[in-house]
C-alpha cells in the first residue's frame, strides 16, 4: 500500500504519515540520512556535501561533509509553494518552474523538486 507519493521529500512523507496515518516510517529510505545515497530531500553544500542531517523538527540541517549548520525555513516554504503550483500549472508555467529550479545553486540533479518538475513535463 502506498500512503504518499514517492516524489515528495522524505520530510513531507514523514509529516504526512504521522499526521494522517499516525505512524513513523522506518523503511530503508526514511531511516538513512542519505536516502540510500540519492540525497533526494537534501540540498547541496558549496563544500560538496549534502544538508541531509535534520536538526529536530525545524528546517535546520547539518552538512554531511563540513558540518556547517544552515536554516532552510524560507527555502522550504518556497519549495512548498512551487510543489503546490506544479499540479495546476500549464506546460509554459512548468518550463519556468524548471528554469527556476535548475538555476538554484543549492539544488542538485537528484533533488526531489527537480524530479517533480521533470515528471510533470513528461
Short mmCIF file of N, CA and C in Angstrom, two decimals:
data_model
loop_
_atom_site.label_atom_id
_atom_site.label_comp_id
_atom_site.label_asym_id
_atom_site.label_seq_id
_atom_site.Cartn_x
_atom_site.Cartn_y
_atom_site.Cartn_z
N UNK A 1 0.83 -1.18 0.00
CA UNK A 1 0.00 0.00 0.00
C UNK A 1 0.88 1.24 0.00
N UNK A 2 0.57 2.20 -0.84
CA UNK A 2 1.32 3.46 -0.89
C UNK A 2 0.52 4.52 -0.16
N UNK A 3 1.10 5.09 0.87
CA UNK A 3 0.43 6.10 1.69
C UNK A 3 0.64 7.52 1.18
N UNK A 4 1.75 7.75 0.50
CA UNK A 4 2.08 9.08 -0.04
C UNK A 4 2.74 8.90 -1.40
N UNK A 5 3.02 10.01 -2.06
CA UNK A 5 3.70 9.95 -3.35
C UNK A 5 5.21 9.88 -3.11
N UNK A 6 5.88 9.00 -3.81
CA UNK A 6 7.31 8.78 -3.60
C UNK A 6 8.17 9.95 -4.08
N UNK A 7 7.62 10.86 -4.89
CA UNK A 7 8.40 12.00 -5.36
C UNK A 7 8.38 13.18 -4.39
N UNK A 8 7.80 13.02 -3.23
CA UNK A 8 7.83 14.07 -2.22
C UNK A 8 9.10 13.90 -1.38
N UNK A 9 9.47 14.96 -0.70
CA UNK A 9 10.66 14.88 0.15
C UNK A 9 10.40 13.92 1.31
N UNK A 10 11.46 13.40 1.82
CA UNK A 10 11.37 12.49 2.97
C UNK A 10 10.67 13.18 4.14
N UNK A 11 10.93 14.47 4.29
CA UNK A 11 10.37 15.23 5.41
C UNK A 11 8.85 15.37 5.25
N UNK A 12 8.39 15.59 4.02
CA UNK A 12 6.94 15.68 3.77
C UNK A 12 6.27 14.32 3.94
N UNK A 13 6.93 13.29 3.46
CA UNK A 13 6.39 11.93 3.61
C UNK A 13 6.22 11.60 5.08
N UNK A 14 7.26 11.86 5.87
CA UNK A 14 7.20 11.57 7.30
C UNK A 14 6.08 12.37 7.99
N UNK A 15 5.96 13.67 7.64
CA UNK A 15 4.93 14.51 8.25
C UNK A 15 3.53 14.02 7.89
N UNK A 16 3.32 13.64 6.63
CA UNK A 16 2.02 13.14 6.19
C UNK A 16 1.67 11.84 6.88
N UNK A 17 2.62 10.94 6.95
CA UNK A 17 2.37 9.65 7.60
C UNK A 17 2.03 9.83 9.08
N UNK A 18 2.74 10.73 9.73
CA UNK A 18 2.49 10.98 11.15
C UNK A 18 1.12 11.62 11.35
N UNK A 19 0.78 12.58 10.52
CA UNK A 19 -0.48 13.32 10.67
C UNK A 19 -1.70 12.49 10.26
N UNK A 20 -1.62 11.84 9.10
CA UNK A 20 -2.79 11.17 8.55
C UNK A 20 -2.90 9.69 8.91
N UNK A 21 -1.78 9.04 9.15
CA UNK A 21 -1.80 7.61 9.42
C UNK A 21 -1.27 7.23 10.80
N UNK A 22 -0.78 8.24 11.54
CA UNK A 22 -0.34 8.07 12.93
C UNK A 22 0.80 7.07 13.11
N UNK A 23 1.74 7.07 12.16
CA UNK A 23 2.92 6.25 12.36
C UNK A 23 4.13 6.91 11.73
N UNK A 24 5.30 6.48 12.16
CA UNK A 24 6.56 6.95 11.62
C UNK A 24 7.15 5.85 10.77
N UNK A 25 7.45 6.18 9.54
CA UNK A 25 8.00 5.18 8.63
C UNK A 25 9.43 4.84 9.03
N UNK A 26 9.75 3.57 8.98
CA UNK A 26 11.10 3.11 9.30
C UNK A 26 11.68 2.29 8.14
N UNK A 27 11.22 2.62 6.91
CA UNK A 27 11.77 1.92 5.75
C UNK A 27 13.24 2.33 5.57
N UNK A 28 13.94 1.63 4.70
CA UNK A 28 15.37 1.90 4.48
C UNK A 28 15.62 3.34 4.05
N UNK A 29 14.78 3.87 3.15
CA UNK A 29 14.97 5.24 2.66
C UNK A 29 14.80 6.25 3.79
N UNK A 30 13.75 6.11 4.57
CA UNK A 30 13.47 7.07 5.64
C UNK A 30 14.48 7.00 6.78
N UNK A 31 15.01 5.83 7.02
CA UNK A 31 15.97 5.66 8.12
C UNK A 31 17.38 6.13 7.76
N UNK A 32 17.71 6.17 6.49
CA UNK A 32 19.04 6.55 6.04
C UNK A 32 19.09 8.05 5.73
N UNK A 33 19.95 8.82 6.41
CA UNK A 33 20.04 10.26 6.16
C UNK A 33 20.37 10.59 4.69
N UNK A 34 21.06 9.69 4.01
CA UNK A 34 21.41 9.93 2.60
C UNK A 34 20.33 9.45 1.64
N UNK A 35 19.28 8.84 2.18
CA UNK A 35 18.20 8.24 1.38
C UNK A 35 18.77 7.27 0.35
N UNK A 36 19.54 6.33 0.87
CA UNK A 36 20.18 5.28 0.07
C UNK A 36 21.14 5.87 -0.97
N UNK A 37 21.80 6.95 -0.59
CA UNK A 37 22.78 7.58 -1.46
C UNK A 37 22.19 8.51 -2.51
N UNK A 38 20.89 8.71 -2.51
CA UNK A 38 20.25 9.57 -3.51
C UNK A 38 20.23 11.04 -3.10
N UNK A 39 20.26 11.32 -1.81
CA UNK A 39 20.16 12.68 -1.27
C UNK A 39 18.95 13.40 -1.84
N UNK A 40 17.89 12.66 -2.06
CA UNK A 40 16.67 13.12 -2.73
C UNK A 40 16.04 14.33 -2.06
N UNK A 41 16.11 14.42 -0.73
CA UNK A 41 15.50 15.52 0.02
C UNK A 41 16.51 16.55 0.51
N UNK A 42 17.75 16.40 0.11
CA UNK A 42 18.83 17.24 0.65
C UNK A 42 19.33 18.27 -0.35
N UNK A 43 19.60 19.45 0.15
CA UNK A 43 20.24 20.49 -0.66
C UNK A 43 21.75 20.26 -0.61
N UNK A 44 22.44 20.73 -1.64
CA UNK A 44 23.88 20.54 -1.70
C UNK A 44 24.60 21.73 -1.06
N UNK A 45 25.68 21.45 -0.40
CA UNK A 45 26.50 22.47 0.25
C UNK A 45 27.62 22.89 -0.71
N UNK A 46 28.08 24.14 -0.64
CA UNK A 46 29.19 24.56 -1.51
C UNK A 46 30.44 23.69 -1.36
N UNK A 47 30.61 23.03 -0.20
CA UNK A 47 31.79 22.19 0.01
C UNK A 47 31.68 20.85 -0.73
N UNK A 48 30.49 20.55 -1.26
CA UNK A 48 30.29 19.28 -1.96
C UNK A 48 29.53 18.25 -1.13
N UNK A 49 29.30 18.57 0.13
CA UNK A 49 28.50 17.69 0.97
C UNK A 49 27.01 17.97 0.77
N UNK A 50 26.19 17.33 1.57
CA UNK A 50 24.75 17.50 1.47
C UNK A 50 24.17 17.83 2.84
N UNK A 51 23.17 18.69 2.85
CA UNK A 51 22.46 19.03 4.07
C UNK A 51 21.41 17.95 4.32
N UNK A 52 21.85 16.81 4.83
CA UNK A 52 20.96 15.66 4.99
C UNK A 52 20.66 15.32 6.44
N UNK A 53 21.27 15.99 7.36
CA UNK A 53 21.05 15.72 8.78
C UNK A 53 20.15 16.81 9.35
N UNK A 54 18.88 16.50 9.51
CA UNK A 54 17.90 17.47 10.00
C UNK A 54 18.03 17.60 11.52
N UNK A 55 17.94 18.84 12.00
CA UNK A 55 18.02 19.11 13.43
C UNK A 55 16.60 19.24 13.96
N UNK A 56 16.17 18.33 14.75
CA UNK A 56 14.83 18.28 15.35
C UNK A 56 13.73 18.53 14.33
N UNK A 57 12.69 19.26 14.71
CA UNK A 57 11.54 19.49 13.83
C UNK A 57 11.64 20.79 13.03
N UNK A 58 12.70 21.54 13.22
CA UNK A 58 12.84 22.78 12.47
C UNK A 58 13.39 22.47 11.07
N UNK A 59 13.61 23.49 10.28
CA UNK A 59 14.15 23.32 8.93
C UNK A 59 15.64 23.64 8.88
N UNK A 60 16.35 23.30 9.95
CA UNK A 60 17.80 23.47 10.00
C UNK A 60 18.46 22.13 9.74
N UNK A 61 19.55 22.18 8.99
CA UNK A 61 20.24 20.96 8.59
C UNK A 61 21.74 21.13 8.79
N UNK A 62 22.43 20.01 8.93
CA UNK A 62 23.88 20.00 9.07
C UNK A 62 24.46 19.33 7.82
N UNK A 63 25.51 19.93 7.26
CA UNK A 63 26.18 19.37 6.09
C UNK A 63 26.89 18.08 6.46
N UNK A 64 26.80 17.11 5.58
CA UNK A 64 27.43 15.81 5.82
C UNK A 64 28.95 15.86 5.74
N UNK A 65 29.48 16.90 5.13
CA UNK A 65 30.93 16.98 4.93
C UNK A 65 31.60 18.01 5.84
N UNK A 66 31.18 19.28 5.74
CA UNK A 66 31.86 20.34 6.52
C UNK A 66 31.20 20.61 7.87
N UNK A 67 30.05 19.98 8.12
CA UNK A 67 29.31 20.04 9.38
C UNK A 67 28.72 21.42 9.69
N UNK A 68 28.66 22.32 8.71
CA UNK A 68 28.04 23.63 8.92
C UNK A 68 26.52 23.43 9.11
N UNK A 69 25.95 24.27 9.95
CA UNK A 69 24.51 24.23 10.24
C UNK A 69 23.85 25.37 9.49
N UNK A 70 22.74 25.08 8.77
CA UNK A 70 22.07 26.11 7.99
C UNK A 70 20.56 25.96 8.11
N UNK A 71 19.88 27.10 8.28
CA UNK A 71 18.41 27.11 8.37
C UNK A 71 17.83 27.33 6.98
N UNK A 72 16.97 26.41 6.55
CA UNK A 72 16.35 26.47 5.23
C UNK A 72 14.84 26.71 5.32
N UNK A 73 14.36 27.31 6.40
CA UNK A 73 12.93 27.53 6.58
C UNK A 73 12.33 28.26 5.38
N UNK A 74 12.91 29.38 5.00
CA UNK A 74 12.37 30.15 3.87
C UNK A 74 12.47 29.39 2.55
N UNK A 75 13.55 28.68 2.37
CA UNK A 75 13.73 27.90 1.14
C UNK A 75 12.65 26.83 1.02
N UNK A 76 12.38 26.10 2.11
CA UNK A 76 11.39 25.03 2.06
C UNK A 76 9.97 25.57 1.93
N UNK A 77 9.73 26.78 2.42
CA UNK A 77 8.42 27.42 2.18
C UNK A 77 8.26 27.69 0.68
N UNK A 78 9.32 28.17 0.06
CA UNK A 78 9.28 28.42 -1.39
C UNK A 78 9.10 27.10 -2.15
N UNK A 79 9.80 26.06 -1.75
CA UNK A 79 9.66 24.76 -2.40
C UNK A 79 8.22 24.25 -2.29
N UNK A 80 7.62 24.45 -1.12
CA UNK A 80 6.23 24.03 -0.90
C UNK A 80 5.30 24.77 -1.86
N UNK A 81 5.54 26.07 -2.03
CA UNK A 81 4.73 26.87 -2.96
C UNK A 81 4.90 26.37 -4.39
N UNK A 82 6.13 26.04 -4.76
CA UNK A 82 6.39 25.51 -6.10
C UNK A 82 5.67 24.18 -6.28
N UNK A 83 5.79 23.30 -5.29
CA UNK A 83 5.10 21.99 -5.36
C UNK A 83 3.60 22.16 -5.56
N UNK A 84 3.01 23.08 -4.83
CA UNK A 84 1.57 23.31 -4.93
C UNK A 84 1.19 23.83 -6.31
N UNK A 85 2.05 24.64 -6.89
CA UNK A 85 1.73 25.21 -8.19
C UNK A 85 1.97 24.25 -9.35
N UNK A 86 2.84 23.27 -9.17
CA UNK A 86 3.17 22.34 -10.25
C UNK A 86 1.92 21.63 -10.77
N UNK A 87 1.12 21.13 -9.88
CA UNK A 87 -0.05 20.34 -10.28
C UNK A 87 -1.06 21.17 -11.07
N UNK A 88 -1.09 22.47 -10.85
CA UNK A 88 -2.07 23.33 -11.51
C UNK A 88 -1.49 24.13 -12.66
N UNK A 89 -0.26 23.87 -13.00
CA UNK A 89 0.45 24.70 -13.98
C UNK A 89 0.26 24.22 -15.41
N UNK A 90 0.37 25.18 -16.33
CA UNK A 90 0.40 24.87 -17.75
C UNK A 90 1.82 24.41 -18.10
N UNK A 91 2.00 23.91 -19.31
CA UNK A 91 3.34 23.47 -19.70
C UNK A 91 4.32 24.64 -19.73
N UNK A 92 3.85 25.83 -20.06
CA UNK A 92 4.71 27.02 -20.05
C UNK A 92 5.13 27.37 -18.62
N UNK A 93 4.18 27.27 -17.68
CA UNK A 93 4.49 27.53 -16.27
C UNK A 93 5.51 26.51 -15.76
N UNK A 94 5.34 25.27 -16.16
CA UNK A 94 6.26 24.20 -15.74
C UNK A 94 7.67 24.51 -16.25
N UNK A 95 7.78 25.00 -17.46
CA UNK A 95 9.10 25.36 -18.00
C UNK A 95 9.75 26.45 -17.16
N UNK A 96 8.96 27.43 -16.73
CA UNK A 96 9.50 28.50 -15.87
C UNK A 96 9.94 27.93 -14.52
N UNK A 97 9.13 27.02 -13.97
CA UNK A 97 9.48 26.38 -12.70
C UNK A 97 10.77 25.59 -12.86
N UNK A 98 10.89 24.85 -13.96
CA UNK A 98 12.11 24.08 -14.22
C UNK A 98 13.33 24.99 -14.30
N UNK A 99 13.18 26.13 -14.97
CA UNK A 99 14.29 27.08 -15.07
C UNK A 99 14.69 27.60 -13.69
N UNK A 100 13.69 27.94 -12.87
CA UNK A 100 13.99 28.43 -11.52
C UNK A 100 14.72 27.37 -10.71
N UNK A 101 14.27 26.15 -10.79
CA UNK A 101 14.88 25.05 -10.05
C UNK A 101 16.30 24.79 -10.56
N UNK A 102 16.47 24.77 -11.87
CA UNK A 102 17.79 24.50 -12.46
C UNK A 102 18.81 25.59 -12.14
N UNK A 103 18.36 26.84 -11.97
CA UNK A 103 19.27 27.94 -11.68
C UNK A 103 19.66 28.03 -10.20
N UNK A 104 18.99 27.30 -9.37
CA UNK A 104 19.26 27.33 -7.93
C UNK A 104 20.53 26.52 -7.64
N UNK A 105 21.56 27.18 -7.13
CA UNK A 105 22.86 26.52 -6.91
C UNK A 105 22.83 25.48 -5.79
N UNK A 106 21.82 25.53 -4.93
CA UNK A 106 21.73 24.57 -3.83
C UNK A 106 21.00 23.29 -4.22
N UNK A 107 20.39 23.29 -5.41
CA UNK A 107 19.62 22.12 -5.85
C UNK A 107 20.47 21.28 -6.81
N UNK A 108 20.59 20.00 -6.52
CA UNK A 108 21.35 19.09 -7.37
C UNK A 108 20.37 18.33 -8.28
N UNK A 109 20.90 17.62 -9.25
CA UNK A 109 20.08 16.94 -10.27
C UNK A 109 19.12 15.91 -9.71
N UNK A 110 19.39 15.37 -8.55
CA UNK A 110 18.53 14.32 -7.99
C UNK A 110 17.59 14.84 -6.90
N UNK A 111 17.57 16.14 -6.67
CA UNK A 111 16.71 16.73 -5.64
C UNK A 111 15.24 16.49 -5.99
N UNK A 112 14.42 16.24 -4.98
CA UNK A 112 13.03 15.86 -5.21
C UNK A 112 12.25 16.86 -6.05
N UNK A 113 12.50 18.15 -5.88
CA UNK A 113 11.77 19.17 -6.63
C UNK A 113 12.16 19.15 -8.11
N UNK A 114 13.41 18.89 -8.36
CA UNK A 114 13.89 18.73 -9.75
C UNK A 114 13.16 17.56 -10.41
N UNK A 115 13.04 16.47 -9.69
CA UNK A 115 12.37 15.28 -10.23
C UNK A 115 10.87 15.51 -10.42
N UNK A 116 10.24 16.21 -9.52
CA UNK A 116 8.81 16.51 -9.66
C UNK A 116 8.58 17.37 -10.89
N UNK A 117 9.42 18.36 -11.13
CA UNK A 117 9.27 19.24 -12.29
C UNK A 117 9.43 18.45 -13.58
N UNK A 118 10.46 17.62 -13.63
CA UNK A 118 10.70 16.79 -14.82
C UNK A 118 9.53 15.83 -15.05
N UNK A 119 9.04 15.23 -13.99
CA UNK A 119 7.93 14.29 -14.08
C UNK A 119 6.69 14.96 -14.68
N UNK A 120 6.42 16.20 -14.31
CA UNK A 120 5.26 16.92 -14.83
C UNK A 120 5.42 17.28 -16.30
N UNK A 121 6.64 17.54 -16.73
CA UNK A 121 6.89 17.87 -18.14
C UNK A 121 6.66 16.65 -19.01
N UNK A 122 7.09 15.50 -18.54
CA UNK A 122 6.98 14.26 -19.32
C UNK A 122 5.60 13.74 -19.27
#
